[in-house]
Amino acid sequence: MTRLSTRGLTLAYEDRTVVDSLDLDIPDGEVTVIVGPNACGKSTTLRALGRLLKPKGGAVLLDGQALAELPTRRIAQQIGLLPQTPVAPEAITVGDLVARGRQPHQRWWRQWSEADERAVADAMERTDVAALADRPVDELSGGQRQRVWIAMALAQETELLLLDEPTTYLDIAHQVEVLDLVRQLNHDKGRTVAVVLHDLNQAARYAGHLVAMKAGRVVAEGPPSEVVTAELVREVFGLDCVVVPDPVTGGPLIVPGRPWQPSPPPKTPPTDSVSSPVRTT
Amino acid sequence: MTSASIRPLRPTGYAVLRPGPAAFLLHRRSLVAAGTLTLALAAVSLAYLCVGESFVSPASALDVVLGRPSPDELVVGTLRAPRLVVALLVGAAFGVAGALIQTVARNPLASPDVIGISQGASAVTVGALTFGVTSYTVLPYLSVAGGLLAALLVYLAAWRGGLHAARFVVIGIGFAIALRSVTTLFMTKGEYVVAQQAQVWMAGSLNGRGWEVSEPLGWALVLLLPAVAWAARAQRTVGLDDDTATALGVRLGRVRFGLALLGIVLASLATGAAGPVDFVALLAPQIARRLTRTAQIPLVCSALLGAVIVVLGDLLARRLFAPTELPVGVLTAAVGAPYLIWLIVRSRNGGTR
């Protein structure tokens, strides 16, 4: 079963077609990770899934209905999306920002409810930002800020969650933290998550369903253990590599080929024999 | 951990007001600021009624306000009160207008008197004056039309498949300059007396403005109140980036258009009543925001602060060089211009937005 899918989806910026008649299903209750080289259309596809980009052709379907035909507020009650570089209003506090995730559930005459309260408290607890509630967002570190944004998306309480490169500006420890959080959410609440990631090994580790894209089309999709092969990496990324079992998870681990080395072994130039200090004859 | 989950959680700094099934979020610090500003406004207004060519005791002035018989009926009730009401309304309208336009443009520099709306109103009004329209019952409508027209021109010129905030401001500044030269052209073409009259109007003056000005303005503002109440809430989401706001189910295009239109109408109305009282719309929202420390520009506090600035400004303008009376716009400009320069210098140095 898939609630969210695309049919014949064509996406373009001005005249440049980025994605051409794409059929993609985001399986329910799984973590789907979309990978691919730069400019392959993975982020563009994710933006279209979250109706941030209007299709040039085809449609994104939510429960069989085209997103373009649904009121944006109704969509916001079903699909949450965290863009690549969200911008917070100046001087906003963490608690205030997270609470704004409740927007699609609120009305002018009902600006705050018990459900809002519960959702915000739960989101902040899960992302471990409850202690930061009174701090201005501007003052936080990159990792903390990303957790706050995720908390806002969680407070929206949508069954589907789309994350556009959520680990981009984070160091390795925070990257792992964010991805573990994604996996935990998927496990605890059965939420469907679609994530665009840059790092192929992280994708292989965290994906339940992996989608590899190249030049605006899907090259392969399925469980990482079946999809990730040296041939695929060569085809999609143009990279020579070996795929070995991950020593921790047992899943596929991509090890790129040998780093560049100067090809002929270093020789001492014949002209400069006198001054060379290493010579010992 | 447990204490955090038990503690009732609301957006930090907000109180929840629950009349019946409804629930409203109120920013606590803003409430305090609004209360303080209301008191300040009352004090300034009272001073406005008391101080003038002849001094009236506060008790006597209050008597007039409350409708009790008083010997100062003429000075306070007939001469000063109508002008005070215009000052209050104009100040509040400019304050809210500035807040809305700054919010939409995401730029503290964007205010109706910077991006050409006041200049459009001026050009049309001064043009009408030179063509012999001098009735103060007609002129306000013309300036409202002028303001809207200028805003439409800026909007059309800045629109390129979407409204980019920075482009809007720059094009607005361009139009402001162009429209100002149109005004100057009208003034040099017009007769000396007319030019004189236009000069005073352009500086933003409350001299001679009475009930005939404040009544239509008051009604217009009352009619716009529901829109302002909507704007106060809608504003919250516009401060986020476009993608995040859209993901939260906000129809960003419509909301932005509605906020901008409301701001433009308010600014045009105020300009129509008092002429372009410069910098009030620029100053009031920014000071209000510093007072409340909210993530968005507070509308109520902007309105109150705008009113305080105009009333205080006009009081000083009347008395500072008495018996010579300055137009209030000269005074607000004297305070506002340095602030504008400071804003620009600060943003150059890589300050916040």
XYZ file of C-alpha atoms in Angstrom:
634
model
C 0.000 0.000 0.000
C 1.191 3.461 -0.776
C -0.578 6.643 0.145
C 1.881 8.842 -1.664
C 2.965 8.191 -5.238
C 3.749 9.916 -8.506
C 2.357 9.095 -11.940
C 4.021 10.341 -15.083
C 5.510 13.177 -13.047
C 7.453 15.701 -15.100
C 9.256 18.521 -13.313
C 11.084 21.438 -14.829
C 12.742 24.700 -13.841
C 11.933 27.226 -16.564
C 12.761 25.212 -19.711
C 15.135 22.694 -18.198
C 13.380 19.389 -17.552
C 14.767 17.797 -14.412
C 12.457 14.831 -13.952
C 10.710 13.183 -16.886
C 7.514 11.107 -16.456
C 8.458 9.511 -13.162
C 6.390 6.765 -11.539
C 7.377 6.417 -7.904
C 5.681 4.868 -4.884
C 6.588 5.787 -1.324
C 5.785 2.591 0.615
C 3.677 3.164 3.737
C 5.275 2.758 7.143
C 8.807 2.577 5.829
C 11.840 4.822 5.671
C 12.422 5.536 2.006
C 15.766 7.078 1.177
C 16.324 8.716 -2.189
C 19.943 8.884 -3.345
C 21.704 9.911 -6.502
C 24.466 12.159 -7.820
C 24.212 15.952 -7.688
C 21.469 17.396 -9.912
C 19.830 14.011 -10.468
C 16.479 15.454 -9.446
C 16.178 13.821 -6.024
C 15.494 17.015 -4.072
C 13.289 18.283 -6.874
C 11.223 15.110 -6.659
C 10.915 15.459 -2.890
C 9.786 19.065 -3.261
C 7.116 17.962 -5.704
C 5.987 15.246 -3.267
C 5.435 18.050 -0.764
C 3.680 20.298 -3.374
C 6.427 22.915 -3.148
C 6.926 22.504 -6.884
C 4.104 22.340 -9.404
C 4.396 19.486 -11.906
C 4.830 20.384 -15.577
C 3.088 17.123 -16.363
C 1.623 14.133 -14.539
C 0.718 14.305 -10.888
C 1.643 13.533 -7.312
C -1.120 11.449 -5.768
C -2.125 11.367 -2.115
C -4.618 8.566 -1.493
C -5.286 8.529 -5.211
C -6.032 12.246 -5.479
C -3.766 14.740 -7.195
C -2.112 17.151 -4.752
C -2.929 20.049 -7.057
C -6.630 19.392 -6.456
C -6.387 19.246 -2.662
C -6.512 22.314 -0.383
C -2.992 23.020 0.802
C -4.157 22.959 4.426
C -5.580 19.443 4.028
C -2.267 18.329 2.570
C -0.470 19.900 5.524
C -2.495 17.706 7.883
C -1.185 14.611 6.073
C 2.278 15.521 4.798
C 4.991 17.283 6.777
C 8.075 18.586 5.041
C 11.365 19.955 6.239
C 13.143 21.920 3.498
C 16.900 21.929 3.017
C 17.559 25.364 4.514
C 14.599 26.531 6.579
C 14.743 30.105 7.916
C 13.365 30.999 11.345
C 11.902 34.421 12.081
C 14.385 36.658 13.850
C 14.601 36.217 17.639
C 11.994 33.427 17.790
C 12.266 31.043 20.731
C 12.490 27.280 20.347
C 9.101 26.721 21.981
C 7.417 29.284 19.758
C 8.922 27.828 16.583
C 7.973 24.242 17.403
C 4.433 25.406 18.231
C 4.118 26.861 14.734
C 4.155 23.333 13.404
C 0.563 23.151 14.657
C -0.556 25.742 12.121
C -2.576 23.351 9.884
C -4.561 22.122 12.895
C -5.445 25.568 14.184
C -8.062 28.152 13.369
C -8.222 31.854 13.951
C -10.668 31.303 16.803
C -8.913 28.202 18.097
C -5.274 29.104 18.309
C -4.300 26.619 20.976
C -5.798 23.327 22.147
C -4.897 20.422 24.361
C -4.003 18.438 21.269
C -1.596 21.219 20.303
C -0.086 21.096 23.753
C 0.389 17.340 23.655
C 1.829 17.327 20.142
C 4.351 20.070 20.901
C 5.416 18.525 24.210
C 5.810 15.125 22.574
C 7.761 16.508 19.606
C 10.151 18.400 21.871
C 10.633 15.409 24.116
C 11.445 13.090 21.223
C 13.953 15.437 19.698
C 15.376 16.234 23.123
C 14.913 19.999 22.811
C 12.451 20.479 25.708
C 15.227 21.966 27.842
C 15.902 24.584 25.142
C 12.281 25.795 24.946
C 12.989 29.347 26.115
C 16.189 29.844 24.121
C 16.237 31.919 20.919
C 16.785 29.708 17.865
C 19.555 32.036 16.578
C 21.747 31.087 19.533
C 21.685 27.323 19.010
C 24.364 25.157 17.444
C 23.747 23.589 14.046
C 22.851 20.208 15.491
C 20.454 21.667 18.040
C 18.820 23.855 15.418
C 18.234 20.901 13.112
C 16.599 19.004 15.973
C 14.335 21.986 16.636
C 13.248 22.070 12.990
C 12.554 18.365 13.072
C 10.537 18.932 16.246
C 8.468 21.504 14.383
C 7.793 19.071 11.561
C 6.879 16.389 14.132
C 4.504 18.706 15.975
C 2.573 18.880 12.712
C 1.664 15.235 13.446
C 1.461 14.060 9.879
C 1.494 10.444 8.854
C 3.928 11.234 6.061
C 7.164 13.090 6.654
C 9.505 14.360 3.948
C 13.043 15.443 4.850
C 15.304 17.147 2.339
C 18.935 16.385 3.189
C 18.409 16.751 6.949
C 22.063 15.979 7.710
C 23.790 18.361 5.311
C 25.299 20.873 7.716
C 25.907 18.504 10.598
C 29.015 16.744 11.811
C 29.078 12.948 11.780
C 27.812 12.503 15.345
C 24.829 14.772 14.743
C 24.154 13.121 11.397
C 23.852 9.754 13.100
C 21.700 11.281 15.821
C 19.242 12.747 13.328
C 19.040 9.549 11.291
C 18.511 7.445 14.416
C 15.701 9.801 15.353
C 14.105 9.310 11.940
C 14.299 5.564 12.302
C 12.888 5.687 15.827
C 9.930 7.786 14.671
C 9.231 5.366 11.913
C 9.392 2.470 14.353
C 7.381 3.976 17.242
C 4.604 5.609 15.311
C 4.683 3.713 12.049
C 5.173 6.961 10.196
C 6.107 6.961 6.557
C 9.305 8.904 6.031
C 10.977 9.872 2.774
C 14.471 11.301 3.058
C 16.890 12.643 0.493
C 20.463 11.831 1.515
C 23.843 12.526 0.023
C 25.816 9.795 1.720
C 25.296 6.422 0.086
C 26.496 4.431 3.092
C 24.100 6.250 5.413
C 21.327 5.612 2.918
C 22.151 1.911 2.855
C 22.186 1.799 6.646
C 18.977 3.628 7.371
C 16.742 2.926 4.410
C 14.020 0.314 4.468
C 13.401 1.148 0.864
C 16.174 2.657 -1.237
C 15.545 4.636 -4.410
C 18.539 5.366 -6.634
C 17.995 8.157 -9.142
C 20.043 9.340 -12.054
C 19.221 12.082 -14.547
C 15.631 12.388 -13.397
C 14.680 8.726 -13.472
C 14.784 5.794 -11.057
C 17.629 3.397 -11.795
C 16.893 0.897 -9.033
C 14.714 0.603 -5.948
C 14.143 -1.898 -3.175
C 15.723 -3.010 0.088
C 19.359 -1.839 0.306
C 20.652 -5.392 0.668
C 19.291 -6.205 -2.773
C 19.813 -2.897 -4.501
C 23.280 -1.787 -3.446
C 25.866 -3.437 -5.653
C 29.157 -2.298 -7.153
C 27.522 -2.259 -10.602
C 24.747 0.026 -9.393
C 27.195 2.457 -7.804
C 29.188 2.518 -11.017
C 26.070 3.100 -13.081
C 24.541 5.772 -10.861
C 27.563 7.620 -9.538
C 30.230 6.571 -12.048
C 32.383 5.387 -9.161
C 34.449 2.222 -8.932
C 34.019 0.559 -5.574
C 33.759 -2.642 -3.636
C 30.652 -3.531 -1.673
C 31.412 -5.452 1.531
C 29.219 -6.457 4.463
C 29.002 -3.669 7.044
C 30.932 -4.981 10.099
C 28.241 -3.565 12.419
C 24.935 -4.095 10.656
C 25.808 -6.783 8.131
C 24.211 -4.653 5.407
C 26.005 -3.417 2.316
C 28.937 -1.049 2.849
C 30.431 0.803 -0.068
C 34.183 1.157 -0.084
C 35.427 3.342 -2.941
C 38.428 2.226 -4.969
C 42.013 2.955 -3.977
C 42.778 6.662 -3.470
C 44.830 8.436 -6.097
C 48.536 7.858 -5.978
C 51.293 9.158 -8.189
C 51.507 6.384 -10.771
C 55.275 5.758 -11.245
C 57.015 5.083 -7.927
C 58.994 8.185 -6.862
C 62.494 8.343 -8.302
C 65.214 10.747 -7.364
C 65.922 13.187 -10.140
C 69.394 12.490 -11.622
C 70.400 16.157 -11.948
C 70.434 16.897 -8.239
C 72.495 14.108 -6.779
C 74.948 16.151 -4.719
C 72.615 18.168 -2.531
C 70.289 15.304 -1.738
C 70.522 14.643 2.020
C 69.090 11.138 2.036
C 71.822 9.604 -0.025
C 74.132 7.438 1.968
C 76.758 5.706 -0.057
C 12.759 14.515 31.936
C 9.478 13.823 33.736
C 9.139 17.351 35.005
C 9.380 18.626 31.429
C 6.518 16.434 30.268
C 4.268 17.369 33.181
C 4.843 21.104 32.904
C 1.985 22.624 30.872
C 3.540 23.516 27.583
C 2.509 26.467 25.524
C 4.501 28.457 23.064
C 7.083 30.135 25.243
C 6.010 33.549 26.471
C 2.348 33.161 25.526
C -0.771 32.977 27.641
C -3.915 31.254 26.436
C -7.230 33.053 26.660
C -10.261 30.765 26.416
C -13.575 32.535 25.958
C -16.057 29.651 25.556
C -14.928 27.104 22.970
C -12.468 29.525 21.391
C -8.817 29.867 22.384
C -6.500 32.737 21.657
C -2.763 33.002 22.125
C -1.614 36.194 23.784
C 2.016 37.165 24.036
C 2.591 38.150 27.652
C 5.315 40.692 27.118
C 3.239 42.288 24.350
C 0.307 42.636 26.733
C 2.474 44.469 29.230
C 3.924 46.650 26.476
C 0.449 47.425 25.123
C -0.782 48.382 28.599
C 2.194 50.645 29.177
C 1.834 52.249 25.754
C -1.886 52.858 26.350
C -1.058 54.705 29.568
C 1.654 56.692 27.804
C -0.758 57.524 25.003
C -3.393 58.702 27.488
C -0.831 60.900 29.216
C 0.453 62.388 25.967
C -3.100 62.971 24.743
C -4.031 64.764 27.944
C -0.929 66.900 27.681
C -1.903 67.623 24.074
C -5.278 68.952 25.219
C -3.794 71.025 28.039
C -0.781 72.624 26.393
C -1.151 75.316 23.791
C -1.342 79.049 23.396
C -3.375 79.064 26.586
C -2.797 76.449 29.264
C -5.789 74.438 30.427
C -5.653 72.482 33.681
C -5.808 68.676 33.221
C -8.914 68.503 35.404
C -10.707 70.991 33.214
C -9.574 69.216 30.035
C -10.894 65.922 31.395
C -14.220 67.615 32.127
C -14.507 68.550 28.455
C -13.570 65.032 27.335
C -16.193 63.533 29.655
C -18.828 65.948 28.413
C -19.152 67.927 31.621
C -19.608 71.688 31.415
C -16.306 73.537 31.443
C -15.125 77.076 30.724
C -12.505 75.641 28.354
C -15.079 74.040 26.065
C -13.984 76.151 23.087
C -10.215 75.685 23.364
C -10.226 72.022 24.263
C -13.428 70.717 22.695
C -13.525 72.716 19.492
C -9.911 73.516 18.721
C -7.681 70.803 20.188
C -9.791 67.631 20.494
C -10.639 67.206 16.784
C -7.015 67.635 15.829
C -5.983 65.166 18.551
C -8.364 62.574 17.174
C -6.894 62.965 13.686
C -3.401 62.605 15.155
C -4.403 59.419 17.016
C -6.037 57.819 13.991
C -3.300 58.793 11.553
C -0.587 57.563 13.893
C -2.288 54.222 14.498
C -2.944 53.702 10.777
C 0.669 54.492 9.866
C 1.934 52.196 12.621
C -0.061 49.195 11.413
C 0.627 49.973 7.752
C 4.362 50.022 8.378
C 4.202 46.791 10.381
C 2.371 44.965 7.608
C 4.543 46.188 4.775
C 7.742 45.453 6.682
C 6.446 41.971 7.408
C 5.610 41.192 3.806
C 8.861 42.676 2.497
C 10.835 41.031 5.322
C 12.780 44.248 5.544
C 12.741 46.973 8.208
C 13.501 49.536 5.487
C 10.262 48.891 3.692
C 7.639 51.330 4.819
C 4.936 53.127 2.838
C 6.887 56.382 2.858
C 10.008 54.669 1.539
C 8.546 52.497 -1.199
C 6.514 55.149 -2.966
C 3.006 54.948 -1.523
C 3.149 58.305 0.257
C 4.843 59.809 -2.793
C 2.063 58.536 -5.039
C -0.510 60.087 -2.749
C 1.478 63.344 -2.773
C 1.833 63.462 -6.544
C -1.888 63.024 -7.134
C -2.882 65.454 -4.379
C -0.468 68.183 -5.415
C -1.470 67.637 -9.032
C -5.100 68.144 -8.060
C -4.202 71.259 -6.076
C -2.478 72.830 -9.082
C -5.532 72.082 -11.174
C -7.659 74.015 -8.743
C -9.071 71.267 -6.535
C -8.675 72.697 -3.053
C -11.608 71.218 -1.152
C -10.539 69.162 1.831
C -13.531 66.881 1.331
C -12.239 65.734 -2.064
C -8.484 65.748 -1.572
C -8.257 62.807 0.887
C -9.988 60.524 -1.594
C -7.602 61.598 -4.302
C -4.588 60.857 -2.150
C -5.958 57.434 -1.243
C -6.328 56.753 -4.961
C -2.809 58.054 -5.548
C -1.333 55.766 -2.906
C -3.094 52.712 -4.275
C -2.061 53.596 -7.814
C 1.581 53.955 -6.827
C 1.462 50.631 -4.990
C -0.055 48.968 -8.043
C 2.703 50.374 -10.265
C 5.426 49.148 -7.904
C 3.726 45.775 -7.655
C 3.476 45.365 -11.426
C 7.052 46.456 -11.970
C 8.371 44.157 -9.241
C 6.289 41.120 -10.215
C 8.229 38.467 -12.074
C 6.271 35.261 -11.672
C 6.446 35.893 -7.937
C 7.085 38.724 -5.546
C 10.683 38.965 -4.419
C 10.928 41.093 -1.299
C 14.247 42.795 -2.020
C 13.262 43.645 -5.595
C 9.990 45.095 -4.316
C 11.828 47.447 -1.959
C 14.390 48.600 -4.519
C 11.787 49.220 -7.206
C 9.616 50.984 -4.619
C 12.478 53.337 -3.740
C 12.936 54.041 -7.439
C 9.268 54.881 -7.863
C 9.358 57.054 -4.744
C 12.095 59.179 -6.289
C 10.344 59.390 -9.655
C 7.019 60.339 -8.074
C 8.653 62.963 -5.913
C 10.015 64.690 -8.995
C 6.527 64.566 -10.532
C 5.267 66.351 -7.422
C 8.016 68.966 -7.707
C 7.101 69.476 -11.335
C 3.489 70.153 -10.399
C 4.594 72.611 -7.739
C 6.827 74.646 -10.048
C 4.077 74.715 -12.678
C 1.392 75.753 -10.207
C 0.662 79.215 -8.913
C 2.557 80.581 -5.976
C -0.312 80.282 -3.480
C -1.092 76.765 -4.559
C 2.550 75.774 -4.328
C 2.644 77.180 -0.832
C -0.420 75.177 0.144
C 0.990 72.039 -1.429
C 4.269 72.565 0.373
C 2.498 72.528 3.741
C 0.420 69.486 2.824
C 3.524 67.634 1.680
C 5.313 68.175 4.949
C 2.471 66.347 6.685
C 0.483 68.744 8.781
C -2.452 68.393 11.126
C -3.145 72.101 11.176
C -6.815 72.832 10.544
C -7.786 69.138 10.389
C -11.007 68.571 12.324
C -14.025 66.304 12.531
C -14.615 66.500 8.778
C -11.322 64.629 8.337
C -11.370 62.373 11.362
C -14.904 61.090 10.887
C -14.502 59.368 7.509
C -11.023 58.209 8.535
C -12.407 56.797 11.793
C -15.153 54.901 10.005
C -12.754 53.535 7.433
C -10.454 52.273 10.198
C -13.361 50.682 12.090
C -14.379 48.864 8.913
C -10.820 47.603 8.492
C -10.589 46.279 12.066
C -11.634 42.687 11.210
C -8.981 42.642 8.506
C -6.383 43.811 11.012
C -7.452 41.076 13.434
C -6.962 38.535 10.641
C -3.599 40.054 9.768
C -2.335 39.809 13.344
C -2.653 36.035 13.124
C -1.745 35.552 9.461
C 1.473 37.496 9.986
C 2.931 34.715 12.131
C 3.444 32.364 9.239
C 4.826 34.873 6.750
C 7.977 35.259 8.840
C 9.042 31.699 8.024
C 10.739 30.906 4.720
C 8.460 30.185 1.757
C 8.981 26.426 1.704
C 8.329 25.924 5.409
C 5.249 28.151 5.360
C 3.831 26.302 2.348
C 4.530 22.966 4.007
C 2.474 24.195 6.965
C -0.498 24.689 4.681
C -0.305 28.459 4.298
C -1.510 29.912 0.995
C 1.447 32.206 0.958
C 0.640 34.180 -2.179
C -2.820 35.107 -0.996
C -1.781 35.854 2.580
C 1.046 38.102 1.443
C -1.180 39.896 -1.008
C -3.842 40.440 1.647
C -1.341 41.782 4.177
C 0.290 44.106 1.658
C -3.054 45.390 0.384
C -4.246 46.140 3.910
C -1.002 47.978 4.679
C -1.244 50.010 1.489
C -4.875 50.979 2.102
C -4.108 52.045 5.682
C -1.088 54.092 4.616
C -3.061 55.752 1.830
C -5.918 56.618 4.187
C -3.540 58.153 6.715
C -1.695 60.094 4.035
C -4.990 61.315 2.690
C -5.911 62.732 6.087
C -2.658 64.329 7.152
C -0.289 64.277 4.228
C 2.838 62.158 4.265
C 3.880 62.237 7.934
C 7.268 60.729 7.237
C 8.957 57.910 9.100
C 6.136 57.082 11.535
C 5.392 53.896 9.616
C 9.101 53.109 9.582
C 9.829 53.833 13.237
C 6.777 52.617 15.127
C 6.862 48.907 14.153
C 10.578 48.551 14.755
C 10.458 50.187 18.188
C 7.347 48.168 19.041
C 9.116 44.945 18.127
C 12.080 45.819 20.294
C 9.691 46.436 23.173
C 7.770 43.175 22.824
C 10.612 40.945 21.543
C 8.145 38.925 19.517
C 9.160 36.904 16.484
C 6.801 39.002 14.356
C 6.058 42.708 14.401
C 3.256 43.294 16.945
C 0.316 45.103 15.339
C -1.432 46.509 18.402
C 1.768 47.901 19.868
C 2.745 49.341 16.468
C -0.605 51.134 16.299
C -0.256 52.507 19.834
C 3.307 53.573 19.267
C 2.428 55.221 15.958
C -0.280 57.199 17.751
C 2.115 58.212 20.542
C 4.702 59.388 18.014
C 2.251 61.487 15.995
C 0.497 63.031 19.009
C 3.774 63.829 20.741
C 5.273 65.032 17.457
C 2.343 67.359 16.788
C 2.412 68.658 20.348
C 6.071 69.561 19.960
C 5.486 70.892 16.453
C 2.835 73.250 17.800
C 4.844 74.479 20.773
C 8.544 74.223 19.972
C 8.792 77.423 17.933
C 5.520 78.995 19.054
C 3.873 81.067 17.744
C 5.308 79.604 14.510
C 3.839 76.146 13.976
C 5.856 73.396 12.301
C 4.218 70.663 10.255
C 4.361 67.438 12.302
C 6.050 65.639 9.401
C 9.112 67.859 9.814
C 9.468 66.687 13.383
C 8.971 62.996 12.711
C 11.453 63.268 9.845
C 14.005 64.866 12.150
C 13.832 61.802 14.396
C 13.265 59.237 11.654
C 15.995 60.153 9.197
C 18.894 59.424 11.567
C 17.219 56.152 12.461
C 16.926 55.203 8.785
C 20.616 55.950 8.260
C 21.486 53.871 11.299
C 19.422 50.972 9.925
C 21.227 51.081 6.591
C 24.649 51.330 8.190
C 23.856 48.425 10.476
C 22.615 46.188 7.673
C 25.787 46.966 5.698
C 27.822 45.705 8.606
C 26.158 42.339 8.244
C 23.614 42.832 10.991
C 20.383 40.907 11.055
C 18.217 41.252 7.977
